[in-house]
Coordinates of C-alpha atoms in Angstrom, one line a residue:
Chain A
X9 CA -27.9 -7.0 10.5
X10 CA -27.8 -9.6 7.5
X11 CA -26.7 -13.2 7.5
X12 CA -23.6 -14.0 5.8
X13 CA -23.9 -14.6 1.8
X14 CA -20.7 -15.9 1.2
X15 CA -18.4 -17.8 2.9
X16 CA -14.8 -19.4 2.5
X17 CA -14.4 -23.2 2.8
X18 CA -11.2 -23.3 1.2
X19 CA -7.8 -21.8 2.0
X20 CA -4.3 -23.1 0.2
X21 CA -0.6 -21.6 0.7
X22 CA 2.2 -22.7 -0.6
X23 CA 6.0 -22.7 1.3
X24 CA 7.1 -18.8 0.8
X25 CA 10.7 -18.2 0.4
X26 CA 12.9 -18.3 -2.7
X27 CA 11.5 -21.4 -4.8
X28 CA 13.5 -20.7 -7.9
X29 CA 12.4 -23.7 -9.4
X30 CA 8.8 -22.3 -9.2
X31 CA 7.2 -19.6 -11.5
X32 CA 4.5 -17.8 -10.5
X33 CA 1.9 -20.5 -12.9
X34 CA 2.8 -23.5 -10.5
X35 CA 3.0 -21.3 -7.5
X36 CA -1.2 -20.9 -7.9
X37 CA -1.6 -24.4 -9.1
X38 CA 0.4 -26.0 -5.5
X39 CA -1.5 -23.1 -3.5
X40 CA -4.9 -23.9 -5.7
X41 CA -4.2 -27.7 -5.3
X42 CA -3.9 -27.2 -1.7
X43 CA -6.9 -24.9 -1.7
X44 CA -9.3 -27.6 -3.5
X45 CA -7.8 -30.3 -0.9
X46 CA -9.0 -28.5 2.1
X47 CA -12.4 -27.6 0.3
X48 CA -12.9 -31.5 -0.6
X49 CA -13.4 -30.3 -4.1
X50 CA -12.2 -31.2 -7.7
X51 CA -10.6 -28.6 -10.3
X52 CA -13.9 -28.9 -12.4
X53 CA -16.1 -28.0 -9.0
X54 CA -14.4 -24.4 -10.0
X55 CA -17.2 -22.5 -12.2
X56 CA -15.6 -18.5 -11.2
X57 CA -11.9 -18.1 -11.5
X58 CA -10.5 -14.8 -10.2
X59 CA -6.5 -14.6 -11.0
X60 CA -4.0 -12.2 -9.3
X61 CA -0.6 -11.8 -10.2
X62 CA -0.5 -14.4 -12.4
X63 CA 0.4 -13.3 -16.1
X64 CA -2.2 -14.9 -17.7
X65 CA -5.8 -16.5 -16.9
X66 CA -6.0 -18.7 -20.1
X67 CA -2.6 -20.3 -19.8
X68 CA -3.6 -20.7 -16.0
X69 CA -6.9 -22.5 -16.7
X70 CA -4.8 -24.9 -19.5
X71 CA -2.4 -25.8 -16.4
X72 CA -5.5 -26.3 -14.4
X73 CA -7.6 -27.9 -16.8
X74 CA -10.8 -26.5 -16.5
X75 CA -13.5 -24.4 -18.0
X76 CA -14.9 -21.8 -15.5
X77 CA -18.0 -20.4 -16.9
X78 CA -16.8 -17.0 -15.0
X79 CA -13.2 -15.5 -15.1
X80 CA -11.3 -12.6 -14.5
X81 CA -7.9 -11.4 -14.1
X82 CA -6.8 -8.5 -12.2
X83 CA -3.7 -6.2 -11.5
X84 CA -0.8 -7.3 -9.4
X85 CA -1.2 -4.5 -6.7
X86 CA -1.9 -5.7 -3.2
X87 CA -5.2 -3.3 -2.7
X88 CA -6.8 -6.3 -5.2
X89 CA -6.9 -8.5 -2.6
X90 CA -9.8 -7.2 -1.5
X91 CA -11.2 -6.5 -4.4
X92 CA -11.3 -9.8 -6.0
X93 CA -13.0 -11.4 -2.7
X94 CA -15.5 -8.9 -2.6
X95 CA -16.3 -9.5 -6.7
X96 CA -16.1 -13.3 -5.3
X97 CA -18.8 -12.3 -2.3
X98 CA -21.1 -10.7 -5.5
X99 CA -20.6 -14.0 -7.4
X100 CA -22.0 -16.5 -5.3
X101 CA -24.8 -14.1 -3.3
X102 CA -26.0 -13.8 -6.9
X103 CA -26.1 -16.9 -7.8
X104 CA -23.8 -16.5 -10.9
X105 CA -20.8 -18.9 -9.8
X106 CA -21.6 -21.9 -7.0
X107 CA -18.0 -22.2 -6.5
X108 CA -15.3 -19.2 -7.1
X109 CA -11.3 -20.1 -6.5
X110 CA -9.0 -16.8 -6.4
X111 CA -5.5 -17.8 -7.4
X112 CA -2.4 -15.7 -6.0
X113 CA 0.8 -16.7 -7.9
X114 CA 3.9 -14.5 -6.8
X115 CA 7.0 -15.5 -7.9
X116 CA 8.9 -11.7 -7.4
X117 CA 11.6 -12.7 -5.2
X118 CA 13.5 -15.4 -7.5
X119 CA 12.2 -13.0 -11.2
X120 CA 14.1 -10.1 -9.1
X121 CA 11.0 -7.9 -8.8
X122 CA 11.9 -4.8 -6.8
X123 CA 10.0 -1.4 -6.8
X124 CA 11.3 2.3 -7.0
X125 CA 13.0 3.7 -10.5
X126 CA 12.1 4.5 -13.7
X127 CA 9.3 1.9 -14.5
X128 CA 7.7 2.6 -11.1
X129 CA 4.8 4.3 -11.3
X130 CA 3.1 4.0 -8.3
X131 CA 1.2 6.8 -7.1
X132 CA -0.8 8.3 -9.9
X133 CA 0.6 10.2 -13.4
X134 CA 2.5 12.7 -11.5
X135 CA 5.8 10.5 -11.6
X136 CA 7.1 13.0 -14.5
X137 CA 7.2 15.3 -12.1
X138 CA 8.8 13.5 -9.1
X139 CA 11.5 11.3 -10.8
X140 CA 13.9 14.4 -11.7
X141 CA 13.9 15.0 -7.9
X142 CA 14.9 11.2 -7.5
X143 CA 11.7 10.4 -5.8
X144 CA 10.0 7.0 -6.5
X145 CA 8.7 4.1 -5.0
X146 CA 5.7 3.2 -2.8
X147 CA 8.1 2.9 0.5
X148 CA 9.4 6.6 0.0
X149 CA 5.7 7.9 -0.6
X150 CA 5.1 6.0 2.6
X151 CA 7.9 7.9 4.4
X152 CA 6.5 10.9 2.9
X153 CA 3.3 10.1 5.1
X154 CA 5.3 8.8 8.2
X155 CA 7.4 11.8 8.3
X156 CA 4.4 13.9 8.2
X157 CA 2.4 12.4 10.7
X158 CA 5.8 12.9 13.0
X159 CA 6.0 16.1 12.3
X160 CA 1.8 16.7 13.1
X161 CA 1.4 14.2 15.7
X162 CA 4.6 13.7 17.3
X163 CA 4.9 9.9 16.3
X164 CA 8.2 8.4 17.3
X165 CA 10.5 5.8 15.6
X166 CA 10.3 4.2 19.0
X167 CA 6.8 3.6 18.4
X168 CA 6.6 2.5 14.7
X169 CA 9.5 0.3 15.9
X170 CA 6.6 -1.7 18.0
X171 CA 4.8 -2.9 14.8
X172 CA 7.7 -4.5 13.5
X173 CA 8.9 -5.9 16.6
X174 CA 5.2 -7.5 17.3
X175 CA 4.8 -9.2 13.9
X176 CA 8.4 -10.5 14.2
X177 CA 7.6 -11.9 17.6
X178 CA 4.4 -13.3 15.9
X179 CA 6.1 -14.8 13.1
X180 CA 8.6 -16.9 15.4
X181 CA 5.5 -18.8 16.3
X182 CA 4.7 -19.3 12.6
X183 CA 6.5 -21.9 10.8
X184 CA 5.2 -20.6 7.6
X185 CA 7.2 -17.1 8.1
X186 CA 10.2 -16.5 6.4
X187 CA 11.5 -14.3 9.4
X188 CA 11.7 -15.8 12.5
X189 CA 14.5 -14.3 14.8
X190 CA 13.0 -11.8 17.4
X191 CA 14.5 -8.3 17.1
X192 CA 14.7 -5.3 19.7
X193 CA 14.6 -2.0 19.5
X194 CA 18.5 -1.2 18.9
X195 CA 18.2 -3.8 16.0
X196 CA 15.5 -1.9 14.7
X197 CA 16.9 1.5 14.9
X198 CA 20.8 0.4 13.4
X199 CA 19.0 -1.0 10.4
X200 CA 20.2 0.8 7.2
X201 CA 18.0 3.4 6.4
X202 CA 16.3 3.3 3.0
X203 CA 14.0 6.7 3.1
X204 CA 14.4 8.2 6.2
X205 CA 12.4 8.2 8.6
X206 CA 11.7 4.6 7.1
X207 CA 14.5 1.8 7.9
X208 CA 15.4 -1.7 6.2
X209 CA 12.6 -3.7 9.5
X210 CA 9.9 -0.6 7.9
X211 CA 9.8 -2.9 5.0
X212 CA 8.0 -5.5 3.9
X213 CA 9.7 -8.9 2.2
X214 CA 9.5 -9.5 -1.5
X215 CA 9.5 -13.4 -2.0
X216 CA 7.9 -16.1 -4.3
X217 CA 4.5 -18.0 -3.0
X218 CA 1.3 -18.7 -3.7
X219 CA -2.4 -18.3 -2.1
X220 CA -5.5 -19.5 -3.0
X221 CA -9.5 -19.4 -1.9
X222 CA -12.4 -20.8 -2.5
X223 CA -15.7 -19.1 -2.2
X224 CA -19.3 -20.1 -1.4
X225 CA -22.3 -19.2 -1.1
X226 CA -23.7 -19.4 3.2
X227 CA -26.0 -21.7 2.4
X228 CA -24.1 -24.5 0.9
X229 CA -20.9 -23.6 3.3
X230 CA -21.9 -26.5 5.9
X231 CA -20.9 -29.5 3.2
X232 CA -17.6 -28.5 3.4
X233 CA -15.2 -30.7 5.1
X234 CA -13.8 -27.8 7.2
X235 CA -15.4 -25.5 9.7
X236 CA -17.0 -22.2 7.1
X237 CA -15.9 -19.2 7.7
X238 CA -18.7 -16.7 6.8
X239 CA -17.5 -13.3 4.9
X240 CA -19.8 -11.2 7.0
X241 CA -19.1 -8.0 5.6
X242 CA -17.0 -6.4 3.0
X243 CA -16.8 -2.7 1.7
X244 CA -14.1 -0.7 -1.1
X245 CA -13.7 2.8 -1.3
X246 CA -11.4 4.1 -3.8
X247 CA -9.2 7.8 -3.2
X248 CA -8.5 8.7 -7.1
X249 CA -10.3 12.1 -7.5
X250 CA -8.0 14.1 -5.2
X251 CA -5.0 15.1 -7.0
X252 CA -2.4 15.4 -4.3
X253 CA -0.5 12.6 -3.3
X254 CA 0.1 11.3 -1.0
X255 CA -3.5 12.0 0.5
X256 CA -3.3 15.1 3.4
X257 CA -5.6 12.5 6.0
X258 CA -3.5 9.5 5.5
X259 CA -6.6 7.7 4.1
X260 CA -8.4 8.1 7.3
X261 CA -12.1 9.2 5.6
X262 CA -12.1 6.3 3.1
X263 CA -11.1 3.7 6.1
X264 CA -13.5 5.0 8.0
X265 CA -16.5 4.9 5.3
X266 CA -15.2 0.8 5.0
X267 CA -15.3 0.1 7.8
X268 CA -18.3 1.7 9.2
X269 CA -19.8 -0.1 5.6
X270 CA -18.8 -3.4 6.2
X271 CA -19.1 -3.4 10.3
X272 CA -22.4 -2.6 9.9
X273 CA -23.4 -5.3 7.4
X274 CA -22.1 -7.9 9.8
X275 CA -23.4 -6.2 12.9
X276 CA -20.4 -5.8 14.8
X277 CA -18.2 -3.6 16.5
X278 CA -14.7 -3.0 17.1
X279 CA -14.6 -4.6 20.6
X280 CA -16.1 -8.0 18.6
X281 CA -12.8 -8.0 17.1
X282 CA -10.2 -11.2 18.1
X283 CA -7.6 -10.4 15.5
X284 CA -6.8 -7.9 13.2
X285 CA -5.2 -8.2 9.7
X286 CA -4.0 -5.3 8.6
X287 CA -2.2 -4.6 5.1
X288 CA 1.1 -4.1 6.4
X289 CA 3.4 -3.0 2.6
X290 CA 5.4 -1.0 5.4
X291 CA 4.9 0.0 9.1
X292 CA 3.2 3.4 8.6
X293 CA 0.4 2.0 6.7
X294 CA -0.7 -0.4 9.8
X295 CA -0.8 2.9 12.2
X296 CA -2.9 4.9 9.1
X297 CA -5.3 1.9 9.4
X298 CA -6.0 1.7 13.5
X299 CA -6.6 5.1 13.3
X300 CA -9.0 5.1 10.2
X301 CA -10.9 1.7 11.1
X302 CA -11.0 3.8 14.6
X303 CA -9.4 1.8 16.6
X304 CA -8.0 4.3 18.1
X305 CA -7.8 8.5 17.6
X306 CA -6.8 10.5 15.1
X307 CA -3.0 11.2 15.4
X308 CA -2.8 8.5 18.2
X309 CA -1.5 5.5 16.9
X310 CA 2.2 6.0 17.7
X311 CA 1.1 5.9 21.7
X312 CA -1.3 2.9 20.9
X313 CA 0.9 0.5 19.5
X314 CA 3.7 1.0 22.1
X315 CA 0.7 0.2 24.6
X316 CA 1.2 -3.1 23.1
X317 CA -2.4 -3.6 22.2
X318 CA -1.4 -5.3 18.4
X319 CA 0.8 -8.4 20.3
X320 CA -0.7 -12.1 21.1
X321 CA -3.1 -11.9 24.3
X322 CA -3.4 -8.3 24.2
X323 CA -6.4 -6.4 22.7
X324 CA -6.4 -6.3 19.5
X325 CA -3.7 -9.4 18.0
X326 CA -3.2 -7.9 14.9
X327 CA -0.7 -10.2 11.4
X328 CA -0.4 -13.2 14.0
X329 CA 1.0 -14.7 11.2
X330 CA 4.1 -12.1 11.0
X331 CA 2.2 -10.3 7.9
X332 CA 4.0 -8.9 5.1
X333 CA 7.0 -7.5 7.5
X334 CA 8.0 -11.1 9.0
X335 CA 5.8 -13.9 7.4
X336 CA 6.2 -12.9 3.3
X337 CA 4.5 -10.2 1.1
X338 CA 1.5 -12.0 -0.7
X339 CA 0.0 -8.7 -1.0
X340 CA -2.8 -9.0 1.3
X341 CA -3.7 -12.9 0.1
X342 CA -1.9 -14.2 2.9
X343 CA -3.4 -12.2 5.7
X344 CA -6.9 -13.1 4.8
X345 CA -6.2 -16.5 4.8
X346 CA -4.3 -16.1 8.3
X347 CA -8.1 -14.8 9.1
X348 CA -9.6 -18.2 7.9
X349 CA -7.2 -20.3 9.9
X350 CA -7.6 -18.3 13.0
X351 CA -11.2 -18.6 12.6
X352 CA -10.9 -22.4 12.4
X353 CA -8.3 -22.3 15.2
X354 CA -5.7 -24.3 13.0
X355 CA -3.1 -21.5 14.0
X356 CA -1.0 -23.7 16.7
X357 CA 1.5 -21.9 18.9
X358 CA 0.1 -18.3 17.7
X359 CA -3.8 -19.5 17.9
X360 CA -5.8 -16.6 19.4
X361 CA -8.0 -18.0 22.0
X362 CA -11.7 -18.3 20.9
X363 CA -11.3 -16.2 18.3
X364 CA -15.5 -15.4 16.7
X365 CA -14.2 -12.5 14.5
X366 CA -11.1 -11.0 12.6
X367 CA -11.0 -7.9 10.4
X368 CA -8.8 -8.0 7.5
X369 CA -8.1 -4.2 6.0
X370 CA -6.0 -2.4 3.9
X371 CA -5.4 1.2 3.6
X372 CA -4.1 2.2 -0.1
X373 CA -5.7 4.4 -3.3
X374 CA -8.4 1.5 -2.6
X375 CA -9.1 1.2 0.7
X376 CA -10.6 -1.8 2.2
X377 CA -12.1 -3.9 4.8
X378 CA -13.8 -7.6 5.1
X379 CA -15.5 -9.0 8.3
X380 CA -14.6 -12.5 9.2
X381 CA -16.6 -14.6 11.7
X382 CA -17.5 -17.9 12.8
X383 CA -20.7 -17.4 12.9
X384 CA -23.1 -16.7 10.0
X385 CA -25.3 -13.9 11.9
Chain B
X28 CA 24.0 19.2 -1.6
X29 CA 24.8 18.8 -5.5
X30 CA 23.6 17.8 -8.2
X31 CA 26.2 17.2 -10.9
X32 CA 25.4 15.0 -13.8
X33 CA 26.4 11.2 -13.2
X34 CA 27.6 8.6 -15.9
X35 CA 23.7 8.0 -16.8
X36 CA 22.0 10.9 -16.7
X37 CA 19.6 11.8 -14.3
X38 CA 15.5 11.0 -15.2
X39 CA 14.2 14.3 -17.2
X40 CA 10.3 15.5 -16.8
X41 CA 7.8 13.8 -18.4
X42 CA 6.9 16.9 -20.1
X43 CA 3.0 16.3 -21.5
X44 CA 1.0 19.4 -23.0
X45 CA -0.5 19.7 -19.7
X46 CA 2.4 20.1 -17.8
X47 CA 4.2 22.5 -20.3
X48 CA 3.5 25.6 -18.8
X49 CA 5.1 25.0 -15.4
X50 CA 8.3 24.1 -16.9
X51 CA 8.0 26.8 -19.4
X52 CA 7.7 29.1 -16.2
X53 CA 10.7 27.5 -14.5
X54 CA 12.9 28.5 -17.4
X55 CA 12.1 32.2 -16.9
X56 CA 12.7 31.9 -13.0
X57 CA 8.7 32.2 -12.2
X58 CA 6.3 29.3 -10.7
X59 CA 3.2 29.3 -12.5
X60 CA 0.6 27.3 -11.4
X61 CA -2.8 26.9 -13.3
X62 CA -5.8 28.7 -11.7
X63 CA -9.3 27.4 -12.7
X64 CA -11.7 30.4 -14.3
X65 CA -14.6 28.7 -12.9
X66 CA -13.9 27.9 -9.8
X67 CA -11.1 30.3 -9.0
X68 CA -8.8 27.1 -7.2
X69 CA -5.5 26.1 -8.4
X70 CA -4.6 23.3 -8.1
X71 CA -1.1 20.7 -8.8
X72 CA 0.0 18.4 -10.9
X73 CA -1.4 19.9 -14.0
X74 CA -3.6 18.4 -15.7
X75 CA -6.4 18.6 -18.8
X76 CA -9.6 20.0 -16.3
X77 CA -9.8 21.2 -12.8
X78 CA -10.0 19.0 -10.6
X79 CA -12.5 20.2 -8.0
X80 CA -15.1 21.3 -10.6
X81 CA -14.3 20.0 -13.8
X82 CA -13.7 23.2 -16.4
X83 CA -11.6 23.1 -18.8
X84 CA -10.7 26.7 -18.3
X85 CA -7.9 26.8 -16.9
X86 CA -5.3 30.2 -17.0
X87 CA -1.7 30.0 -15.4
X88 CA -0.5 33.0 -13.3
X89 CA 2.3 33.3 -11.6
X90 CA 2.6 32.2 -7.7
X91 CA 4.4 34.2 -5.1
X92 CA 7.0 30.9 -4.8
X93 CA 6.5 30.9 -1.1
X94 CA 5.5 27.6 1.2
X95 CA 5.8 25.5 4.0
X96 CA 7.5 22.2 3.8
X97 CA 4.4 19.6 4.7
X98 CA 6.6 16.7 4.5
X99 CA 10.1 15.3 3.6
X100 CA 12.1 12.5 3.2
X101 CA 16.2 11.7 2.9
X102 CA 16.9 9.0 0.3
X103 CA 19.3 6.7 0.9
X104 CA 18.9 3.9 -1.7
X105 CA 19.7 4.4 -5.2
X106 CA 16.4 4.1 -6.9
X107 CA 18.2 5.7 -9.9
X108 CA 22.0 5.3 -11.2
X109 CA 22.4 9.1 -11.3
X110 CA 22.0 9.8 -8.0
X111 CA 24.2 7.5 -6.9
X112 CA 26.7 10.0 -6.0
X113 CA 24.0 12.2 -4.0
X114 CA 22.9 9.5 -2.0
X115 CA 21.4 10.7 0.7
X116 CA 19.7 13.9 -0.8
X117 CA 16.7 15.3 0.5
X118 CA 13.0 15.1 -1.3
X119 CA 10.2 17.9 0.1
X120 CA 6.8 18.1 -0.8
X121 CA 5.5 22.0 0.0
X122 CA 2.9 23.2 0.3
X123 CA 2.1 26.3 -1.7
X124 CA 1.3 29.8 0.0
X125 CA -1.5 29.4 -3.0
X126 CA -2.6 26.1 -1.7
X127 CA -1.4 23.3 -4.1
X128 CA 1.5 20.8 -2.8
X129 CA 4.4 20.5 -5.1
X130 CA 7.7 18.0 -4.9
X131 CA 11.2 18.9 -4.9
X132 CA 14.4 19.3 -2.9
X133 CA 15.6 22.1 -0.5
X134 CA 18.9 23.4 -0.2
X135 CA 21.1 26.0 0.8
X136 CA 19.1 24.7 4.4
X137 CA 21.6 24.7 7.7
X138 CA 21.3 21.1 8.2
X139 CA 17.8 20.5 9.7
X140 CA 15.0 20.2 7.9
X141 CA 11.3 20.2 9.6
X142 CA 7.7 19.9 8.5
X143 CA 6.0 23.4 9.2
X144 CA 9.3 25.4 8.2
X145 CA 9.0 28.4 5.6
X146 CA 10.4 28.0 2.3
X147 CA 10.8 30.1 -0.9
X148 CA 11.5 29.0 -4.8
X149 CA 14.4 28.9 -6.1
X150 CA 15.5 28.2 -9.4
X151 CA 17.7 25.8 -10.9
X152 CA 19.2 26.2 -14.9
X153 CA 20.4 22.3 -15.3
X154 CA 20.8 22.7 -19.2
X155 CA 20.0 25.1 -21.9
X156 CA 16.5 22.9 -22.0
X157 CA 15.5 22.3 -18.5
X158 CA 15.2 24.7 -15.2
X159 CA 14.2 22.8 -12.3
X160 CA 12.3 24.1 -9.6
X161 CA 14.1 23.8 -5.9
X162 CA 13.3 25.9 -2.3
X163 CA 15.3 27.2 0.1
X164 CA 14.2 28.6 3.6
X165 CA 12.7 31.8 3.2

């Protein structure tokens, strides 16, 4: 087991919503201003700038006014979460940057971003082949998946109704989250379908915000005004070279090679867990995920979330925040920070008791998983 | 369910030299799938090299059509303006008797459709120019 390289000392959100008067440049600068605030830091402390979603790094840095000695800028896909806080973890263990922001600017909802049709082309190259037959979108490749783990597994609506019934109780006690009103079961199963087996409450909610991080190296974490929260493990593994698609073992392999990966740098185990923050685009992928991060058997998620093990006070607390489904889609941003603020135990009415460690992961064409503790080693 | 032509048309193949040869098959009626010389696998969607072993040796022959459906969905948004009037229609991903998965719809199906079931190619002559590929149960 290794002590911590890296650790976060800054987190910044902005309101989530529709903000029409906000594009997605001043949605990073009010989540970056709030970011450096809670650091104690100054724009020109910032020597790595990583930019997601945001159209354009230069024009960002202009805005911000500064002159990062490192910066990148990567795609607008959710799985880059990850990604750009692992390149930030490789940053500052090197000794390359002393202080990296990452920089989240969404404004989808109010520029009328919506997914599915003919410039979609999520998946892989194979869309020529699948848009005669009207098929598109991430969400209906996801039902693809759902469906088939029904049909191998027995998995019930009734039980992927759970996961969107325990975010959206989670997200009343956020005053953040954009969906507040508790739903039950009939609500979930009349809502319109969209690609059956998936329904309207299988989705996640397209809206404008901002996110922002800032990234240190361990050792200089404790001059921070806030508690640190140490990055104690971090791990990708893409799923490209396999041509069929949607993958046969719902990403189970790579989620389980992440996990076992970054688990084992921060030497912990499942049952260290307090929280879980789990990529949730659309219901499916959060039961893909507990069974790949093996919390619980293969084929046996459906059972394990109607246990109740994801809801406040129960095992495994997993999107207190109401994650993508109830609180707003920032594309995995938001869930990380939700693992800072848990960690510090800023998290009020949804606070999980003495939470030490939360795993934030994502199970997508690059899967993912980062360790978050209180605690350096 | 049908399939008539809307007010926009409906999206055509992407048609690269790569995937030529399957919808060159589906015109005269036959699913070819490409088969790697190497290796021996086949293996879907087309593409320049095998996949599993990298030759570029690749020889289509023709595939006996049958499968099983491995998953489907029903489509009820209009993703595209042409399909507004089949709203919902029925997408199936089978997987080939051969080995290879492979998108498309079913019909002539009595109403249920289930993951496991047996289905068989059919063929589809939309225009003069393009023959899709569709199953039915076997």
């Amino acid at each position: 087991m290794a002590k911590a390289q890296a650790a976060v000392v800054g987190v910044g959100t902005t309101a989530y919503g529709r903000l029409p008067d906000y594009d997605a440049y001043d949605l990073g600068m009010w989540a970056l201003t709030e970011a450096l605030g809670d650091a104690g830091l100054k724009f020109e402390d910032i020597d790595g700038v990583i930019i997601n979603r945001i159209p354009d790094y230069q024009r960002f840095c202009e805005i911000a006014g500064i002159d990062p000695q490192y910066v990148t800028i990567t795609p607008g896909h959710g799985r880059f979460a990850a990604i750009c806080i692992d390149t930030a973890i490789s940053l500052v263990a090197s000794g390359r940057c002393k202080t990296v922001a990452l920089v989240y600017g969404n404004n989808g909802r109010s520029a009328g971003a919506s997914y599915g049709g003919p410039e979609d082309s999520y998946g892989s190259g194979a869309n020529g082949l699948w848009f005669p037959y009207g098929m598109t979108s991430p969400g209906a490749f996801h039902a693809l998946m759902m469906r088939r783990h029904m049909g191998l597994y027995g998995t019930t609506p009734e039980q992927i109704a759970q996961v969107s019934m325990t975010f959206r109780n989670h997200a009343a006690l956020n005053p953040q989250a954009v969906m507040r009103e508790p739903f039950n079961l009939d609500t979930y199963l009349d809502a319109r379908m969209i690609c059956d087996p998936l329904r309207l409450l299988d989705y996640c909610l397209i809206n404008d915000g901002g996110v922002a991080i800032i990234i240190t190296a361990a050792e200089r974490a404790r001059d921070f005004p806030k508690p640190p929260v140490y990055l104690r493990g971090a791990a990708l593994q893409t799923v490209f070279a396999d041509s069929m698609f949607p993958p046969e073992d719902f990403w189970r392999g790579a989620m389980k090679k992440v996990t076992d990966r970054s688990f084992g740098d921060a030497g912990l185990s499942h049952a260290d867990m307090s929280a879980l923050m789990i990529y949730d685009n659309f219901t499916p992928t959060v039961l893909f995920s507990l069974e790949g991060c093996g919390y619980c058997g293969e084929g046996e998620s459906g059972p394990f979330v109607a246990e109740g093990h994801l809801a406040l006070g129960a095992k495994f607390p997993t999107n207190t925040s109401g994650g993508h489904l109830s609180e707003s889609y920032m594309q995995g941003w938001a869930l990380n920070v939700e693992a800072v603020r848990q960690l510090r135990g800023e998290c009020g009415e949804r606070q999980v008791s003495e939470a030490a460690n939360v795993h934030y992961c994502a199970a997508a064409p690059v899967c993912s998983s980062i360790v978050y503790s209180r605690d350096a080693s | 369910m049908s399939f008539k032509q809307g007010i926009t048309a409906k999206p055509r193949p992407r048609i690269t030299p790569d995937h030529q040869p399957l919808w060159d098959g589906f015109k005269v009626h036959k699913l070819m799938l490409p088969y790697c010389e190497e290796c021996g696998k086949p293996h879907l969607p087309p593409g320049p090299v095998c996949p599993y072993c990298l030759s570029d040796r690749l020889d289509w022959r023709e595939a006996s059509g049958c499968g099983t459906i491995s998953t489907w969905v029903e489509v009820h948004k209009v993703w595209f303006p042409a399909f507004a009037d089949d709203v919902p229609y029925n997408v199936i991903q089978v997987e080939l008797a051969e080995g290879p998965r492979i998108t498309a719809n079913l019909i002539d199906f009595g109403g249920k459709i289930e993951v496991g079931q047996k289905v068989q190619a059919t063929f589809d002559d939309v225009d003069e120019d393009l023959t899709m590929l569709r199953f039915k149960p076997a």
